[in-house]
Amino acid sequence: MKKRILTGDRPTGNLHLGHLVGSLQNRVALQEEYDTFILIADVQALTTHFEQPEKITENVYAVALDNLSVGLNPEKASLFVQSMVPTIAELTVFYSMLVSVNTLRHNPTIKTEAANYGYEDMTYGFLGYPVSQTADITFCNANLVPVGEDQLPHMELTKKIVRRFNDLYKTNVLTEPEAMLSACPRLVGLDGNAKMGKSLNNAIFLCDTEEMVKAKILSAKTDPQRINVKDKGHPDVCSAFSYHKIFNPDECENICESCKQAQVGCVDCKNNLFKKVNALLKPIRQKREYYEAHPNLVREILVAGTEKANTIGQETVAKVKEAMKINHFGG
Ligand code: TRP
């Protein structure tokens, strides 16, 4: 039997180049070899956006389109919506008994995110989202979970819950998953920020038009000390150069030297970069256009993926309840 992969995206906005190199390309490659599940984590997104649920709803299809446009193949991968799989919520409740509040409070990702959102008194749902994420992963007994580094504390928790459950109820119904980190370093923002972010106003989105991508690349932050073309550049502090490293690896060394020697100007360098990035995005745009022209197809893909997730989730919950001896009506 094929091993199973599960990973997910919060539908809080369109996905960008950082997602592409950090996780989307990876999952598209892995779908050939693994039974793949891609979760659209709308319930998890509510932990930070519960006051604007409509923002989440409008992004469910956006994230589905992003995944399909980069080459996720619905024949090989199941794309599904978290809130439509109630067994995930059920498992969350059972797992919540096996985790202490202090463990969650000490989770470094929770701490950082709570500080970023300015939560002084965070909700129970936000504090507990790593428990819900454990249910996301274990409802289908995923073996591998491709994630970014910030998700590693959640993966540790998932393993802990799985071991605790299996030990306590003397069973092996739950599979202990492994995290899989992307080989690609995190993409910096166009503004030089350490992270390209959905809502940081520094991202190139997969759905951006050619013109938008060009304008964004031309506006990318470069070496602030290089004011005139004749000034020697410092590629290490230039966000455009950091993109060359990823999107233009063959010319990267030359570009580095030419910049240091002031043999190439920023505009030429960026136009070159634009060509490379645009070549990468062009087929993605074309696929997106196709799916945009067939909205019913996207809906059908989500419905079919969600149906498959529900079947598997019901099997898992049945086994979980059996292990916990929760069967009060017999049968
Ligand atoms: N927390 C993840 C993120 O913010 C999204 C996510 C939700 C996820 N459920 C998951 C990732 C399960 C991996 C597995 O990126």
Coordinates of C-alpha atoms and ligand atoms in Angstrom, one line a residue:
M1 CA 0.0 0.0 0.0
K2 CA 1.1 3.5 -0.8
K3 CA 2.2 5.7 2.2
R4 CA 0.0 8.6 2.9
I5 CA 0.8 12.3 3.0
L6 CA -1.3 15.0 4.5
T7 CA -0.7 18.7 4.5
G8 CA -2.8 21.8 4.6
D9 CA -3.2 25.5 3.9
R10 CA -5.2 28.1 5.9
P11 CA -7.6 29.8 3.5
T12 CA -6.7 33.3 4.6
G13 CA -5.6 34.6 1.2
N14 CA -4.1 33.7 -2.1
L15 CA -0.9 31.6 -2.1
H16 CA 2.4 33.2 -3.2
L17 CA 5.9 32.3 -4.5
G18 CA 7.0 31.5 -1.0
H19 CA 4.3 28.8 -0.8
L20 CA 5.2 27.6 -4.2
V21 CA 8.9 26.9 -3.5
G22 CA 8.3 26.1 0.2
S23 CA 5.5 23.6 -0.1
L24 CA 3.4 23.5 -3.3
Q25 CA 6.1 22.2 -5.6
N26 CA 7.0 19.6 -3.1
R27 CA 3.5 18.3 -2.7
V28 CA 3.0 18.1 -6.5
A29 CA 6.1 16.0 -6.8
L30 CA 5.1 13.8 -3.9
Q31 CA 1.6 13.0 -5.2
E32 CA 3.2 10.6 -7.7
E33 CA 4.5 8.4 -5.0
Y34 CA 2.1 8.9 -2.1
D35 CA -1.6 8.8 -1.4
T36 CA -2.0 12.6 -1.0
F37 CA -4.5 14.6 1.1
I38 CA -4.5 18.4 0.9
L39 CA -6.6 20.0 3.6
I40 CA -8.1 23.5 3.3
A41 CA -8.0 24.4 6.9
D42 CA -11.0 26.7 7.2
V43 CA -11.7 25.8 10.8
Q44 CA -8.1 26.5 11.8
A45 CA -8.3 29.8 9.9
L46 CA -11.3 30.7 12.1
T47 CA -9.1 30.6 15.2
T48 CA -7.7 33.9 14.1
H49 CA -10.6 35.1 11.8
F50 CA -13.7 34.1 13.7
E51 CA -15.0 37.7 13.5
Q52 CA -14.9 37.7 9.7
P53 CA -15.9 34.2 8.7
E54 CA -16.8 35.5 5.2
K55 CA -13.1 36.2 4.6
I56 CA -12.4 32.5 5.1
T57 CA -15.2 31.4 2.9
E58 CA -14.1 33.5 0.0
N59 CA -10.6 32.1 0.2
V60 CA -11.6 28.4 0.2
Y61 CA -11.9 28.4 -3.6
A62 CA -8.9 30.7 -4.0
V63 CA -6.7 28.2 -2.2
A64 CA -8.2 25.3 -4.1
L65 CA -7.4 27.1 -7.4
D66 CA -3.9 27.8 -6.2
N67 CA -3.3 24.1 -5.6
L68 CA -4.9 23.0 -8.8
S69 CA -3.1 25.6 -10.9
V70 CA 0.4 24.5 -9.7
G71 CA -0.4 21.0 -10.8
L72 CA -2.1 19.2 -8.0
N73 CA -3.8 16.3 -9.8
P74 CA -7.2 15.5 -8.4
E75 CA -6.9 12.0 -9.7
K76 CA -3.9 11.4 -7.4
A77 CA -4.5 13.9 -4.5
S78 CA -7.7 14.5 -2.5
L79 CA -8.3 18.2 -1.9
F80 CA -10.8 18.7 0.8
V81 CA -12.4 21.2 3.2
Q82 CA -11.8 20.8 6.9
S83 CA -15.2 22.1 8.2
M84 CA -17.0 19.5 5.9
V85 CA -15.3 16.6 7.7
P86 CA -16.9 16.5 11.1
T87 CA -14.9 13.5 12.3
I88 CA -11.9 15.8 12.5
A89 CA -13.8 17.9 15.1
E90 CA -14.8 14.7 16.9
L91 CA -11.2 13.5 17.1
T92 CA -10.2 16.9 18.3
V93 CA -12.4 16.6 21.4
F94 CA -11.1 13.1 22.2
Y95 CA -7.5 14.2 21.9
S96 CA -8.1 17.4 24.0
M97 CA -8.2 15.2 27.1
L98 CA -4.6 14.0 26.4
V99 CA -3.0 17.4 26.3
S100 CA -2.4 19.8 29.2
V101 CA -3.1 23.5 29.0
N102 CA 0.5 24.2 30.0
T103 CA 1.9 22.1 27.2
L104 CA -0.1 24.2 24.7
R105 CA 0.9 27.4 26.5
H106 CA 4.6 26.6 26.1
N107 CA 4.3 25.8 22.4
P108 CA 6.7 28.2 20.8
T109 CA 4.7 28.7 17.6
I110 CA 1.5 29.4 19.6
K111 CA 3.5 31.9 21.7
T112 CA 5.0 33.7 18.7
E113 CA 1.6 33.8 16.8
A114 CA -0.3 35.0 19.9
A115 CA 2.3 37.8 20.3
N116 CA 2.0 38.7 16.6
Y117 CA -1.8 38.9 16.8
G118 CA -1.6 40.8 20.1
Y119 CA -3.6 38.2 22.0
E120 CA -3.3 38.9 25.7
D121 CA -6.1 36.4 26.6
M122 CA -6.2 34.0 23.7
T123 CA -9.3 31.9 23.0
Y124 CA -9.5 28.3 23.9
G125 CA -9.8 27.5 20.1
F126 CA -6.6 29.3 19.2
L127 CA -4.7 27.8 22.1
G128 CA -5.9 24.4 21.1
Y129 CA -5.5 24.5 17.3
P130 CA -2.4 22.2 17.5
V131 CA -4.8 19.6 18.9
S132 CA -7.1 20.1 16.0
Q133 CA -4.1 19.8 13.7
T134 CA -3.4 16.5 15.3
A135 CA -6.9 15.4 14.2
D136 CA -6.2 16.8 10.7
I137 CA -3.2 14.5 10.4
T138 CA -4.5 11.4 12.1
F139 CA -8.0 11.1 10.8
C140 CA -6.4 9.6 7.7
N141 CA -3.4 8.2 9.6
A142 CA -0.9 10.2 7.5
N143 CA 2.7 8.9 7.5
L144 CA 4.3 12.1 6.3
V145 CA 3.4 15.7 6.8
P146 CA 5.2 18.3 4.6
V147 CA 5.4 21.5 6.6
G148 CA 7.4 24.6 7.3
E149 CA 9.8 24.8 10.3
D150 CA 7.3 26.8 12.3
Q151 CA 5.0 23.8 12.4
L152 CA 7.6 21.5 14.0
P153 CA 6.3 22.1 17.6
H154 CA 2.8 21.0 16.4
M155 CA 4.3 17.9 14.9
E156 CA 6.0 17.0 18.2
L157 CA 2.6 17.4 19.9
T158 CA 0.9 15.2 17.3
K159 CA 3.4 12.5 17.9
K160 CA 3.0 12.8 21.7
I161 CA -0.8 12.6 21.4
V162 CA -0.6 9.6 19.1
R163 CA 1.7 7.7 21.5
R164 CA -0.3 8.7 24.5
F165 CA -3.5 7.5 22.9
N166 CA -2.1 4.2 21.7
D167 CA -0.5 3.6 25.1
L168 CA -3.4 4.5 27.2
Y169 CA -6.0 2.6 25.2
K170 CA -3.7 -0.3 24.4
T171 CA -4.2 0.0 20.7
N172 CA -2.3 0.9 17.5
V173 CA -5.1 2.6 15.6
L174 CA -3.2 5.8 15.3
T175 CA -0.1 6.2 13.2
E176 CA 2.8 8.3 14.4
P177 CA 3.6 10.7 11.5
E178 CA 6.9 12.3 10.5
A179 CA 7.4 15.9 9.5
M180 CA 9.0 16.6 6.2
L181 CA 10.7 19.9 5.8
S182 CA 11.1 21.7 2.5
A183 CA 14.7 21.8 1.1
C184 CA 14.1 25.3 -0.1
P185 CA 15.0 28.2 2.3
R186 CA 12.2 30.6 3.2
L187 CA 11.6 33.3 0.6
V188 CA 12.3 36.9 1.7
G189 CA 9.7 39.6 1.0
L190 CA 9.9 42.1 -1.8
D191 CA 10.5 44.7 0.9
G192 CA 13.5 42.8 2.3
N193 CA 11.5 41.4 5.2
A194 CA 12.7 38.0 6.3
K195 CA 9.4 36.5 5.2
M196 CA 7.2 36.8 2.2
G197 CA 3.7 36.9 3.7
K198 CA 0.1 36.8 2.5
S199 CA -0.8 39.9 4.3
L200 CA 2.5 41.7 4.6
N201 CA 2.1 43.4 1.2
N202 CA 5.4 42.0 0.1
A203 CA 4.4 39.0 -1.9
I204 CA 4.2 37.9 -5.5
F205 CA 1.0 35.9 -5.7
L206 CA 0.6 32.9 -8.0
C207 CA -2.5 34.6 -9.4
D208 CA -0.7 37.9 -10.2
T209 CA -0.8 39.0 -13.8
E210 CA 2.4 39.3 -15.8
E211 CA 2.3 43.1 -15.5
M212 CA 1.8 42.9 -11.7
V213 CA 4.8 40.5 -11.4
K214 CA 7.0 42.8 -13.4
A215 CA 6.0 45.9 -11.4
K216 CA 6.6 44.0 -8.2
I217 CA 10.0 42.7 -9.2
L218 CA 11.1 46.1 -10.4
S219 CA 10.1 47.5 -7.0
A220 CA 11.9 44.8 -5.0
K221 CA 14.3 46.2 -2.4
T222 CA 17.9 46.2 -3.4
D223 CA 21.2 47.2 -1.8
P224 CA 20.4 50.6 -0.2
Q225 CA 24.1 51.6 -0.6
R226 CA 24.0 51.2 -4.3
I227 CA 22.6 54.5 -5.4
N228 CA 24.3 54.9 -8.8
V229 CA 24.9 52.2 -11.4
K230 CA 28.6 52.8 -10.9
D231 CA 28.4 51.9 -7.2
K232 CA 29.5 48.4 -6.4
G233 CA 26.6 46.3 -5.1
H234 CA 26.2 44.0 -2.2
P235 CA 24.1 41.1 -3.4
D236 CA 23.9 39.6 0.1
V237 CA 21.5 42.3 1.2
C238 CA 19.5 42.5 -2.1
S239 CA 16.1 40.7 -2.1
A240 CA 16.3 40.5 -5.9
F241 CA 19.5 38.6 -5.7
S242 CA 18.0 36.2 -3.1
Y243 CA 15.3 35.4 -5.7
H244 CA 18.0 34.8 -8.4
K245 CA 19.5 32.2 -6.1
I246 CA 16.2 30.3 -6.2
F247 CA 14.7 31.1 -9.6
N248 CA 17.8 31.5 -11.6
P249 CA 20.5 29.2 -10.1
D250 CA 22.5 28.9 -13.4
E251 CA 23.3 32.5 -13.8
C252 CA 23.4 33.3 -10.1
E253 CA 27.1 33.2 -9.7
N254 CA 27.7 35.5 -12.7
I255 CA 25.1 37.9 -11.5
C256 CA 26.7 38.1 -8.0
E257 CA 30.1 39.0 -9.5
S258 CA 28.7 41.5 -12.0
C259 CA 26.8 43.2 -9.2
K260 CA 29.8 43.4 -7.0
Q261 CA 31.8 44.9 -9.8
A262 CA 29.1 47.3 -10.9
Q263 CA 28.9 45.7 -14.3
V264 CA 25.2 45.2 -14.3
G265 CA 22.5 47.7 -13.2
C266 CA 19.6 46.8 -10.9
V267 CA 17.0 47.3 -13.6
D268 CA 18.6 44.9 -16.1
C269 CA 19.2 42.5 -13.3
K270 CA 15.5 42.6 -12.3
N271 CA 14.3 42.3 -15.9
N272 CA 16.3 39.2 -16.1
L273 CA 14.8 37.9 -12.9
F274 CA 11.3 38.8 -14.1
K275 CA 11.8 36.6 -17.2
K276 CA 12.7 33.6 -15.1
V277 CA 9.9 34.1 -12.6
N278 CA 7.4 34.7 -15.3
A279 CA 8.4 31.6 -17.1
L280 CA 7.7 29.7 -13.9
L281 CA 4.4 31.3 -13.4
K282 CA 3.1 31.2 -17.0
P283 CA 2.0 27.5 -17.0
I284 CA 0.5 28.1 -13.6
R285 CA -1.6 31.0 -14.9
Q286 CA -2.8 28.9 -17.8
K287 CA -4.0 26.1 -15.6
R288 CA -5.7 28.6 -13.3
E289 CA -7.5 30.1 -16.3
Y290 CA -8.8 26.7 -17.2
Y291 CA -10.1 26.0 -13.7
E292 CA -11.5 29.5 -13.5
A293 CA -13.5 28.9 -16.6
H294 CA -14.8 25.6 -15.0
P295 CA -16.0 26.6 -11.5
N296 CA -18.2 23.6 -11.3
L297 CA -15.3 21.3 -11.9
V298 CA -13.4 22.9 -8.9
R299 CA -16.5 22.4 -6.8
E300 CA -16.7 18.7 -7.9
I301 CA -13.1 18.2 -7.1
L302 CA -13.6 19.5 -3.6
V303 CA -16.8 17.5 -3.1
A304 CA -15.1 14.3 -4.2
G305 CA -12.0 14.9 -2.0
T306 CA -14.2 15.7 1.0
E307 CA -16.3 12.6 0.4
K308 CA -13.2 10.5 0.4
A309 CA -11.9 12.2 3.6
N310 CA -15.3 11.6 5.3
T311 CA -15.2 7.9 4.5
I312 CA -11.8 7.5 6.0
G313 CA -12.5 9.8 8.9
Q314 CA -15.6 7.7 9.8
E315 CA -13.5 4.5 9.8
T316 CA -10.9 6.1 12.0
V317 CA -13.4 7.5 14.5
A318 CA -15.1 4.0 14.7
K319 CA -11.7 2.5 15.6
V320 CA -10.9 5.3 18.0
K321 CA -14.2 4.8 19.8
E322 CA -13.8 1.1 19.9
A323 CA -10.4 1.5 21.5
M324 CA -11.9 3.9 24.1
K325 CA -14.8 1.5 24.6
I326 CA -17.3 4.2 23.7
N327 CA -20.2 2.1 22.3
H328 CA -23.2 2.6 24.5
F329 CA -25.9 1.4 22.1
G330 CA -24.1 -1.8 21.2
G331 CA -23.9 -3.2 17.7
Ligands
TRP1 N1 -1.0 25.2 10.4 C1 -0.7 25.0 9.1 C2 -0.2 26.4 8.5 O1 -0.5 27.4 9.1 C3 -1.9 24.6 8.2 C4 -2.4 23.3 8.6 C5 -3.6 23.0 9.2 C6 -1.7 22.0 8.5 N2 -3.7 21.6 9.4 C7 -2.6 21.0 9.0 C8 -0.4 21.7 8.0 C9 -2.2 19.7 9.0 C10 0.0 20.3 8.1 C11 -0.9 19.4 8.6 O2 0.5 26.4 7.6

